[in-house]
Short mmCIF file of C-alpha atoms in Angstrom, two decimals:
data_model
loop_
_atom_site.label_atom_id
_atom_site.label_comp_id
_atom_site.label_asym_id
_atom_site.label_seq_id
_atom_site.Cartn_x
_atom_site.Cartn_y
_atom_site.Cartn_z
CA UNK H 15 -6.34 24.73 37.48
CA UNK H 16 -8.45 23.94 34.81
CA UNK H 17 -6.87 25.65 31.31
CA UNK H 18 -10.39 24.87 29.37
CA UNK H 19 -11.11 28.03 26.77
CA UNK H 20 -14.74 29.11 27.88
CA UNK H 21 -17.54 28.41 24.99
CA UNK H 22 -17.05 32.45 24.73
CA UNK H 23 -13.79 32.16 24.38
CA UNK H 24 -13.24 29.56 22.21
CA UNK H 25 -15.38 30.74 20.34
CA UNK H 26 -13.76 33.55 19.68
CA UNK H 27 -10.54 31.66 19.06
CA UNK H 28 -12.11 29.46 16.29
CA UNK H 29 -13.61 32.80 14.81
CA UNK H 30 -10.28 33.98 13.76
CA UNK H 31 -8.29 30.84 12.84
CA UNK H 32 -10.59 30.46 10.49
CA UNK H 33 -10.18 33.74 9.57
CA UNK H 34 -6.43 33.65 9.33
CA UNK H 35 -6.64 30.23 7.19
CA UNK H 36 -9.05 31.85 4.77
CA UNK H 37 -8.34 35.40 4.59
CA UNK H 38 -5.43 36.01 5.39
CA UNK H 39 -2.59 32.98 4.65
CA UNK H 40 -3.68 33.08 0.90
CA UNK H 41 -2.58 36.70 0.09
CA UNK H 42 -0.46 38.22 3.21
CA UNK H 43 2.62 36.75 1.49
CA UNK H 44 2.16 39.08 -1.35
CA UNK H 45 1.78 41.79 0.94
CA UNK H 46 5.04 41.19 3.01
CA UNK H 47 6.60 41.25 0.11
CA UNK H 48 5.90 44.45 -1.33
CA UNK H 49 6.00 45.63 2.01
CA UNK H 50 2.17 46.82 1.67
CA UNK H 51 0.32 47.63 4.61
CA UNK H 52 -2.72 44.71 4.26
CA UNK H 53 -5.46 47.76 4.52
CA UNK H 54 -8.17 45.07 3.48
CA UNK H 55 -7.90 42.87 5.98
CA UNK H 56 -7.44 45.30 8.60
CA UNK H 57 -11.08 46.63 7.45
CA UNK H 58 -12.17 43.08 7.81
CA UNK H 59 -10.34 42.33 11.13
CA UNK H 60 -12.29 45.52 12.34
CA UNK H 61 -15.69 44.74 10.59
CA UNK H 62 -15.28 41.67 13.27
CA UNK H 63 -14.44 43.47 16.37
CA UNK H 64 -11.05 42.59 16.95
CA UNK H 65 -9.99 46.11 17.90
CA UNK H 66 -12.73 46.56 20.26
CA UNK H 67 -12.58 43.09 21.91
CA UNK H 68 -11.20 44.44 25.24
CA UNK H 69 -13.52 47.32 25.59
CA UNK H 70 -16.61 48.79 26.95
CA UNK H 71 -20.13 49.08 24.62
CA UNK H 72 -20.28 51.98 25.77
CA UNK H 73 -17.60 53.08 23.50
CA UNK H 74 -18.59 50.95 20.57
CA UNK H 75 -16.37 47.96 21.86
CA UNK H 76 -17.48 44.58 22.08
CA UNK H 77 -17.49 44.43 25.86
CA UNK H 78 -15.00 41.41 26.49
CA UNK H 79 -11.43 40.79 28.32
CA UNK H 80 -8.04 40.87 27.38
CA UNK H 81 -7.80 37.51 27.12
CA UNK H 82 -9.93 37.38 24.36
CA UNK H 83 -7.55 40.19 22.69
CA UNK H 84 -4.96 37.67 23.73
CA UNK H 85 -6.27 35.05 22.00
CA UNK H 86 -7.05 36.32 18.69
CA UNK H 87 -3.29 37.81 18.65
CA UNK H 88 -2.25 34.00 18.37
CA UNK H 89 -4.53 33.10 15.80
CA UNK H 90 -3.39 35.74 13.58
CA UNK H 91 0.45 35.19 14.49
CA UNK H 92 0.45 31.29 13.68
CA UNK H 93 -0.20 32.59 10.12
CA UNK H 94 1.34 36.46 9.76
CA UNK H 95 2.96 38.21 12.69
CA UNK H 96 2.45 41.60 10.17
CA UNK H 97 -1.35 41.66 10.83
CA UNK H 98 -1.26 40.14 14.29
CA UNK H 99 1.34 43.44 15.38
CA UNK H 100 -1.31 45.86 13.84
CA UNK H 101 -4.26 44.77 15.94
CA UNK H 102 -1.74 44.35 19.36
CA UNK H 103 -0.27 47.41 18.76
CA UNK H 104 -4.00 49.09 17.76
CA UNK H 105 -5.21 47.81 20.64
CA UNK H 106 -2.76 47.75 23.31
CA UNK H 107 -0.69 50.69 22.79
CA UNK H 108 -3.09 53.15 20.57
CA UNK H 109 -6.76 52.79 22.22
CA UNK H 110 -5.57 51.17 25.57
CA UNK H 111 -3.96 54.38 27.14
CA UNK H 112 -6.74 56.46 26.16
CA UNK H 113 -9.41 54.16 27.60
CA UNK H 114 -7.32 53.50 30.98
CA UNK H 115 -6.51 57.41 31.11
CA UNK H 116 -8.48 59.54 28.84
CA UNK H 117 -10.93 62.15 30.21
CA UNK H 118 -14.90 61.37 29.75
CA UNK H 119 -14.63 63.81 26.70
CA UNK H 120 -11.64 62.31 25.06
CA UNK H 121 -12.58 58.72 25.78
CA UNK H 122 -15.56 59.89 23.54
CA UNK H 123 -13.64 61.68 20.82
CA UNK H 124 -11.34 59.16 19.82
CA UNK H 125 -12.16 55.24 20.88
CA UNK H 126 -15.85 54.66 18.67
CA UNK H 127 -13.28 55.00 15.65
CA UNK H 128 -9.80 53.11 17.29
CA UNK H 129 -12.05 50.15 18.32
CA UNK H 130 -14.20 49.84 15.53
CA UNK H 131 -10.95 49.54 13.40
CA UNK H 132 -11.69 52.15 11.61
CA UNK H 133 -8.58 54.78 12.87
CA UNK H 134 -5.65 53.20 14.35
CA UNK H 135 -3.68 54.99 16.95
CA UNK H 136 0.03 54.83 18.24
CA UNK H 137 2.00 55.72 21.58
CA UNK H 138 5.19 57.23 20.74
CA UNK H 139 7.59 56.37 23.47
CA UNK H 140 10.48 55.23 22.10
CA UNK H 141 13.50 57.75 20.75
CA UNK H 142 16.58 56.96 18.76
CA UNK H 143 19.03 57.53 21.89
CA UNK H 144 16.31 55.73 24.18
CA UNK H 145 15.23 51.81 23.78
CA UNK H 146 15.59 49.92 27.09
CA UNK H 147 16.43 53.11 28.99
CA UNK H 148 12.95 54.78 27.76
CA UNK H 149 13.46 56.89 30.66
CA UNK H 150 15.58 58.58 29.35
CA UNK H 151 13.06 61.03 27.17
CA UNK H 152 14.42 64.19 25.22
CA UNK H 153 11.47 65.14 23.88
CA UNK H 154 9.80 67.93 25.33
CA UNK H 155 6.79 69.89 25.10
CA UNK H 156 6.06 73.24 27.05
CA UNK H 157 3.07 75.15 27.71
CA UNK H 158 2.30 78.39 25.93
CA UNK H 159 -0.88 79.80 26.56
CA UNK H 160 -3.48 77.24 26.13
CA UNK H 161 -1.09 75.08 24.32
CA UNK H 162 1.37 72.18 24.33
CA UNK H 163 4.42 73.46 22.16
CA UNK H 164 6.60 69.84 21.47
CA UNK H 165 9.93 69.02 20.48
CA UNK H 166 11.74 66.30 19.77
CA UNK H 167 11.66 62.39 17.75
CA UNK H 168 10.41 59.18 18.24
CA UNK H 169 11.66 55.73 16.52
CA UNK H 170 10.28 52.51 15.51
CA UNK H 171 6.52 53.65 16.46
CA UNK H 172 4.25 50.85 14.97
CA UNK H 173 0.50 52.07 13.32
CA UNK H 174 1.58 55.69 13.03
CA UNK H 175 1.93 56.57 9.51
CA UNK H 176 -0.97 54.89 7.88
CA UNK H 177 -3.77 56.50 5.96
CA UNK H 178 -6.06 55.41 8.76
CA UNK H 179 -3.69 56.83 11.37
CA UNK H 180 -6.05 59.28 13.78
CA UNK H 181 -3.59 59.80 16.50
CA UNK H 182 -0.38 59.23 18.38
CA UNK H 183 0.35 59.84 22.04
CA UNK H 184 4.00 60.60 23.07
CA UNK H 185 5.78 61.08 26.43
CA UNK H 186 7.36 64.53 26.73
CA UNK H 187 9.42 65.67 29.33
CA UNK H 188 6.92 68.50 30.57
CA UNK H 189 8.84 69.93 33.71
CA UNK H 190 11.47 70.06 35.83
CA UNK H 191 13.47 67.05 38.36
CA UNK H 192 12.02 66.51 41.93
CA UNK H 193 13.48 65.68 45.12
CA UNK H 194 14.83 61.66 43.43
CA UNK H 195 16.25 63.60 40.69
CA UNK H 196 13.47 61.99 38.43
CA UNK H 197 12.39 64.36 35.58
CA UNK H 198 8.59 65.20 34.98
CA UNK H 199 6.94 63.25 32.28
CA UNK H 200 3.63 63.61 30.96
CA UNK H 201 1.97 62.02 28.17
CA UNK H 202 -0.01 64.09 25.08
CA UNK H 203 -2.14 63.28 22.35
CA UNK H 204 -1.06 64.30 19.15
CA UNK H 205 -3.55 64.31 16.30
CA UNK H 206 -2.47 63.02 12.68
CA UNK H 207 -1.61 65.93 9.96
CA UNK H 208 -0.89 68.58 12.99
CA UNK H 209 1.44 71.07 11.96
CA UNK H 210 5.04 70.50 13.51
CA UNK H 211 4.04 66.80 13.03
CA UNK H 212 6.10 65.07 10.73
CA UNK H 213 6.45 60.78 9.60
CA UNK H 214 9.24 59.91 8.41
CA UNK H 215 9.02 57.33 4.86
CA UNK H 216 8.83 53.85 6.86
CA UNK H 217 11.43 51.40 7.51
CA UNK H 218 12.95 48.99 6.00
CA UNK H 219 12.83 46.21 8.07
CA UNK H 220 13.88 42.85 8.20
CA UNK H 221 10.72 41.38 9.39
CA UNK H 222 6.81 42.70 10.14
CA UNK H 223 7.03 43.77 6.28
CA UNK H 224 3.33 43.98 6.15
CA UNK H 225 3.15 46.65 8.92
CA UNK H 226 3.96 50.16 9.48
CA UNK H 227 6.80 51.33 11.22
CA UNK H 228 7.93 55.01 11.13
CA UNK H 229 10.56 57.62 12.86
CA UNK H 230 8.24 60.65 14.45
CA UNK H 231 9.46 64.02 14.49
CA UNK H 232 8.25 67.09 16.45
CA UNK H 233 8.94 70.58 15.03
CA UNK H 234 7.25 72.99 17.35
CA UNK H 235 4.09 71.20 17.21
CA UNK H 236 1.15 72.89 19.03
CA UNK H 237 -1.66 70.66 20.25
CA UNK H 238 -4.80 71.93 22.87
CA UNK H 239 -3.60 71.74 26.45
CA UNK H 240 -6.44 69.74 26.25
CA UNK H 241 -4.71 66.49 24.59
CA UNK H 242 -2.62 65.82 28.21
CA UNK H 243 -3.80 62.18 28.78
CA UNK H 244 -3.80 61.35 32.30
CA UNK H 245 -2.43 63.23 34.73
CA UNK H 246 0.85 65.85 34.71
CA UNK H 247 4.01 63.97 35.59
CA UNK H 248 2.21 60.35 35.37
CA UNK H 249 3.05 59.99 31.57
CA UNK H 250 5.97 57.73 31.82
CA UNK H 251 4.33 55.68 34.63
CA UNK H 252 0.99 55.01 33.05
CA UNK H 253 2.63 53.62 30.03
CA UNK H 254 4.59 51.15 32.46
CA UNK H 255 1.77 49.42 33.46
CA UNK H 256 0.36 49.47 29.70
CA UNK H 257 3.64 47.86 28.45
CA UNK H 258 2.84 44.56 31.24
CA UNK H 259 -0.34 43.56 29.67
CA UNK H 260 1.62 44.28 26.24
CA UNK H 261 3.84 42.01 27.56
CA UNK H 262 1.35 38.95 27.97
CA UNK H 263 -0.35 40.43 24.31
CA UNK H 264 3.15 40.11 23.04
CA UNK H 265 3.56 36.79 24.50
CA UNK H 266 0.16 35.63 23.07
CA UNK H 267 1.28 36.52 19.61
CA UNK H 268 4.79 34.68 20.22
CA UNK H 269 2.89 31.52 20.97
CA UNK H 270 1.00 31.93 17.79
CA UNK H 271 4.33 32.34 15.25
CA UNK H 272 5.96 29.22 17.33
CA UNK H 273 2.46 27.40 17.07
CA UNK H 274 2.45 28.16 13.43
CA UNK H 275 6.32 26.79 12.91
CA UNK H 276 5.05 23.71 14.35
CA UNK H 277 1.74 23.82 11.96
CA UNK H 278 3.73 24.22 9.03
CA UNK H 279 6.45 21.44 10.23
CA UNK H 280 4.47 19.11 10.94
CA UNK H 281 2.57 19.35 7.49
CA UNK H 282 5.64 19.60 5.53
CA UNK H 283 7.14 16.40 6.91
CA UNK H 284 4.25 13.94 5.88
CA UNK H 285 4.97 15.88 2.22
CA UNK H 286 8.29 16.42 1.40
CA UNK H 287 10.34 12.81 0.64
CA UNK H 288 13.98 12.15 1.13
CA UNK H 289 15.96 8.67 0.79
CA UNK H 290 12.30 7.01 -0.26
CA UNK H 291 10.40 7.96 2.92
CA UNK H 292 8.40 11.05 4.28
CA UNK H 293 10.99 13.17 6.37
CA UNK H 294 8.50 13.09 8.80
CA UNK H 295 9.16 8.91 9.52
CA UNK H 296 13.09 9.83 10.65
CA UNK H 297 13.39 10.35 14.41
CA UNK H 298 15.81 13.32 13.63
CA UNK H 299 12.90 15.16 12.58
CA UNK H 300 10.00 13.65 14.86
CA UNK H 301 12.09 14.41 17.56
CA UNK H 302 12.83 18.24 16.13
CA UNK H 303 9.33 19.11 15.63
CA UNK H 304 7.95 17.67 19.53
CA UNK H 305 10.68 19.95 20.96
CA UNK H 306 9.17 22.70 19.11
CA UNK H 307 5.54 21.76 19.91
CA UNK H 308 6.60 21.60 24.00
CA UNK H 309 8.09 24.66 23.69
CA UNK H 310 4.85 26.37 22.28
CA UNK H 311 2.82 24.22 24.67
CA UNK H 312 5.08 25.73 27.94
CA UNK H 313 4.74 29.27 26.22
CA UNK H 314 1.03 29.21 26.16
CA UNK H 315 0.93 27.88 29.64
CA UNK H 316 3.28 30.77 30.98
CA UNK H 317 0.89 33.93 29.51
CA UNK H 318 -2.28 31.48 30.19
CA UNK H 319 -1.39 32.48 33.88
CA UNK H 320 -0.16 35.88 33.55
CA UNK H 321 -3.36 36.76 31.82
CA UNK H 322 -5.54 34.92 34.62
CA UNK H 323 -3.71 36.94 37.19
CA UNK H 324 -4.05 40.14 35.07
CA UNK H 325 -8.11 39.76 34.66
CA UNK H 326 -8.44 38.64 38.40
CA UNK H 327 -6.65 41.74 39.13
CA UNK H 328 -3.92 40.51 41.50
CA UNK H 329 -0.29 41.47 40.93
CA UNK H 330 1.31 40.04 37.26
CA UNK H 331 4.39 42.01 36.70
CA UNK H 332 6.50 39.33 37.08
CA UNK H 333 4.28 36.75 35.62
CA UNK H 334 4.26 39.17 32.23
CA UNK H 335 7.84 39.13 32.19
CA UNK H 336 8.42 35.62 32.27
CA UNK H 337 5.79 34.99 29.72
CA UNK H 338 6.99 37.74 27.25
CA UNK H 339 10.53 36.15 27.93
CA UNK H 340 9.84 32.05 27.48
CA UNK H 341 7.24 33.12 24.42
CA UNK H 342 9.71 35.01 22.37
CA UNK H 343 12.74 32.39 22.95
CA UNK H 344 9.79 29.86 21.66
CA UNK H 345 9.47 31.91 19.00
CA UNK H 346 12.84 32.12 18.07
CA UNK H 347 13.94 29.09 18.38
CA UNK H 348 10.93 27.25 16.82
CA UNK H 349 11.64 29.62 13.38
CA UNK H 350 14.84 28.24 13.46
CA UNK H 351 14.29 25.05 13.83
CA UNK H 352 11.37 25.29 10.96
CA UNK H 353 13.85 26.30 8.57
CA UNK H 354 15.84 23.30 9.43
CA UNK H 355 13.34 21.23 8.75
CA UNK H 356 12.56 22.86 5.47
CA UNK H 357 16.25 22.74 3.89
CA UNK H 358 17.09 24.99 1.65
CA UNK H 359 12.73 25.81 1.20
CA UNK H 360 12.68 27.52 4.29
CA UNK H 361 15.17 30.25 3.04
CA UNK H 362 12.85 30.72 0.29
CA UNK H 363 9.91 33.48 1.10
CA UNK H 364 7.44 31.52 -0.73
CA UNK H 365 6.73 29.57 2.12
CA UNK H 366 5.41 30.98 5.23
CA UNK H 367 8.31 29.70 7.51
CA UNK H 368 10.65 31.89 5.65
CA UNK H 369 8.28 34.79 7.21
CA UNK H 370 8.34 33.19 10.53
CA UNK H 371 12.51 33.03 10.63
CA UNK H 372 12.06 37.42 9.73
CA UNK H 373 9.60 38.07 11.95
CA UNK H 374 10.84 36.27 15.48
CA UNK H 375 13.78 38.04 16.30
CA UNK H 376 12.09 41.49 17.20
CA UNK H 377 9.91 39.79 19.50
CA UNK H 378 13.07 39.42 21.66
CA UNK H 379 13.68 43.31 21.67
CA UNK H 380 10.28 44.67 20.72
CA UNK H 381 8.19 46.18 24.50
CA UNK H 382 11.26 45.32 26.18
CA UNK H 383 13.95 42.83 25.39
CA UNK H 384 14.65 39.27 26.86
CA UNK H 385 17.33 41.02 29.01
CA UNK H 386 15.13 43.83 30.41
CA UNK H 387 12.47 40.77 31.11
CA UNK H 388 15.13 39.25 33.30
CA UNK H 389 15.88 42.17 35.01
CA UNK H 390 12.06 42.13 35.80
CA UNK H 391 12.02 38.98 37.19
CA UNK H 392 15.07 39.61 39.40
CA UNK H 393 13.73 42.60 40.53
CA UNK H 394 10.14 40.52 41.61
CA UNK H 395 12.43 38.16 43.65
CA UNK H 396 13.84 40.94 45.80
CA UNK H 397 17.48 40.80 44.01
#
């Protein structure tokens, strides 16, 4: 199996870590810590086709793979997770279901803008009673006339209360329960500033300061009959099999923050001095920083192949679970481990690891949580 990046590809990759060094590591702190949504470098990160890198020319995208998207999420992440979430949740969970789904006319409408980075969109599945169990949908929307009328909230819905937000698609319960009991969910576009539609002030969160995160709420809110994406009933279903190349996206931009724990590590201990020597000269340390640099090394590895089964288009459900679950864990414990190394530094925001240690744990939870992942993978192996 040969693992070598393409000259495309790498490319690519190069592209945007030079990017990330240059323009974003020197000012994203300040950002994250106003909580500021970084609307300059999203305009640049667009200007470069990073929104359209997974889709067609046809609709102004820049005609590559997901791997590529993949790729550019780690860049990003091994210097701000913030940014990184923007573009794989811009990408993945805003343009993606309208490109997979979308009529002819609404593929047209709304993806030149989402994948020139221009708009951003959202998918609002999510609901304050409803995490894991997403299932478990009380929103609803009803027709009347030539109209969707919807009610109901959404929670922790990344992209969709920025001044560039163009639209958000949300799962509504639409119908009734068939034969299994299962109730009818469909899936409908929602333009930004539609009566009815209301974001909440965003969150205050303990990590992703630099990105937008909002409560949705639904107040009979009438939208074209029109905006159904997909087909009637298939709402909850299509956005499964969006959330398992999120999954590998997600696991892509896991690598990157535990890659970037080791970058900053690894710097840091030819620096910083104690007892007369570089810390970096003590075994202690040496021997903290390889574990985190194999456990970045195993995490690229696992959505490496997830992502190769994805693109040849064989079956990667369980491949995206296992790389969503051994990236985040990397993640995790590599910010961990960075603070150690750091001392009492790495509590201190000023230094990017301080970020790192914020941002990891909702990669755990965030498009399904390390224990939904194993459930997953069970569920692949017939159990």
């Amino acid at each position: 199996m040969d693992l070598t990046l393409s000259g495309e590809h790498e490319a690519l990759r190069a592209t945007v870590e030079d990017f990330a060094r240059k323009e974003v590591a020197p000012v994203i702190g300040e950002f994250y810590e106003r909580g500021e949504f970084p609307y300059e470098i999203v305009a640049k990160m667009g200007a470069m086709g990073l929104f359209g890198l997974p889709f067609d020319e046809e609709y102004g995208g820049m005609g590559g793979d997901y791997f590529a998207l993949c790729l550019a999420l780690e860049e990003l992440a091994r210097v701000d997770s913030s940014v990184a979430i923007t573009l794989e949740a811009g990408v993945s969970l805003g343009a993606m279901p309208i490109y997979r789904f979308g009529s002819e006319e609404q593929k047209r409408e709304w993806l030149p803008a989402l994948v020139a980075g221009e708009r951003l969109g959202a998918f609002g599945l999510t609901e304050p009673g409803g995490g894991s169990d997403a299932g478990a949908t009380r929103t609803t929307a009803r027709l009347d006339g030539d109209e969707w009328v919807i009610n109901g909230s959404k929670a922790f819905i990344t992209n969709s209360g920025t001044d560039i937000t163009s639209v958000v698609t949300v799962t509504a319960i639409t119908g009734g329960t068939d034969a299994a009991g299962r109730r009818e969910i469909s899936a409908i576009m929602v333009p930004a500033g539609t009566p009815g539609f209301r974001v909440s002030q965003k969150y205050s969160k303990v990590g992703w300061s630099a990105s937008d995160t909002r409560e949705l709420f639904f107040d009979d809110c009438r939208v074209p009959a029109g905006n159904l994406l997909g087909q009637r009933g298939r709402g909850y279903a299509q956005f499964l099999s969006i959330l398992d190349e999120g999954r590998v996206a997600i696991a892509a931009l896991s690598v990157g923050l535990a890659q970037g724990c080791v970058d900053e590590s690894v710097r840091y201990a030819h620096e910083r001095e104690a007892f007369g020597r570089p810390i970096g000269s003590y075994q202690a340390i040496q021997f903290k920083i390889a574990d985190m640099e194999a456990r970045a090394h195993t995490a690229r590895l696992a959505y490496y192949a997830a992502a190769a089964k994805m693109l040849a288009g064989e079956p990667f459900k369980k491949e995206a679970a296992i790389a969503k679950l051994v990236a985040s864990n990397a993640a995790m414990d590599n910010a961990r481990d960075a603070t150690q190394v750091f001392g009492g530094y790495g509590f201190m925001n000023e230094y990017p690891v301080g970020r790192f240690y914020r941002d990891a744990k909702i990669l755990e939870i965030g498009e399904g949580t390390s224990e939904v992942q194993r459930m997953l993978i069970a569920r692949q192996l017939g159990l």
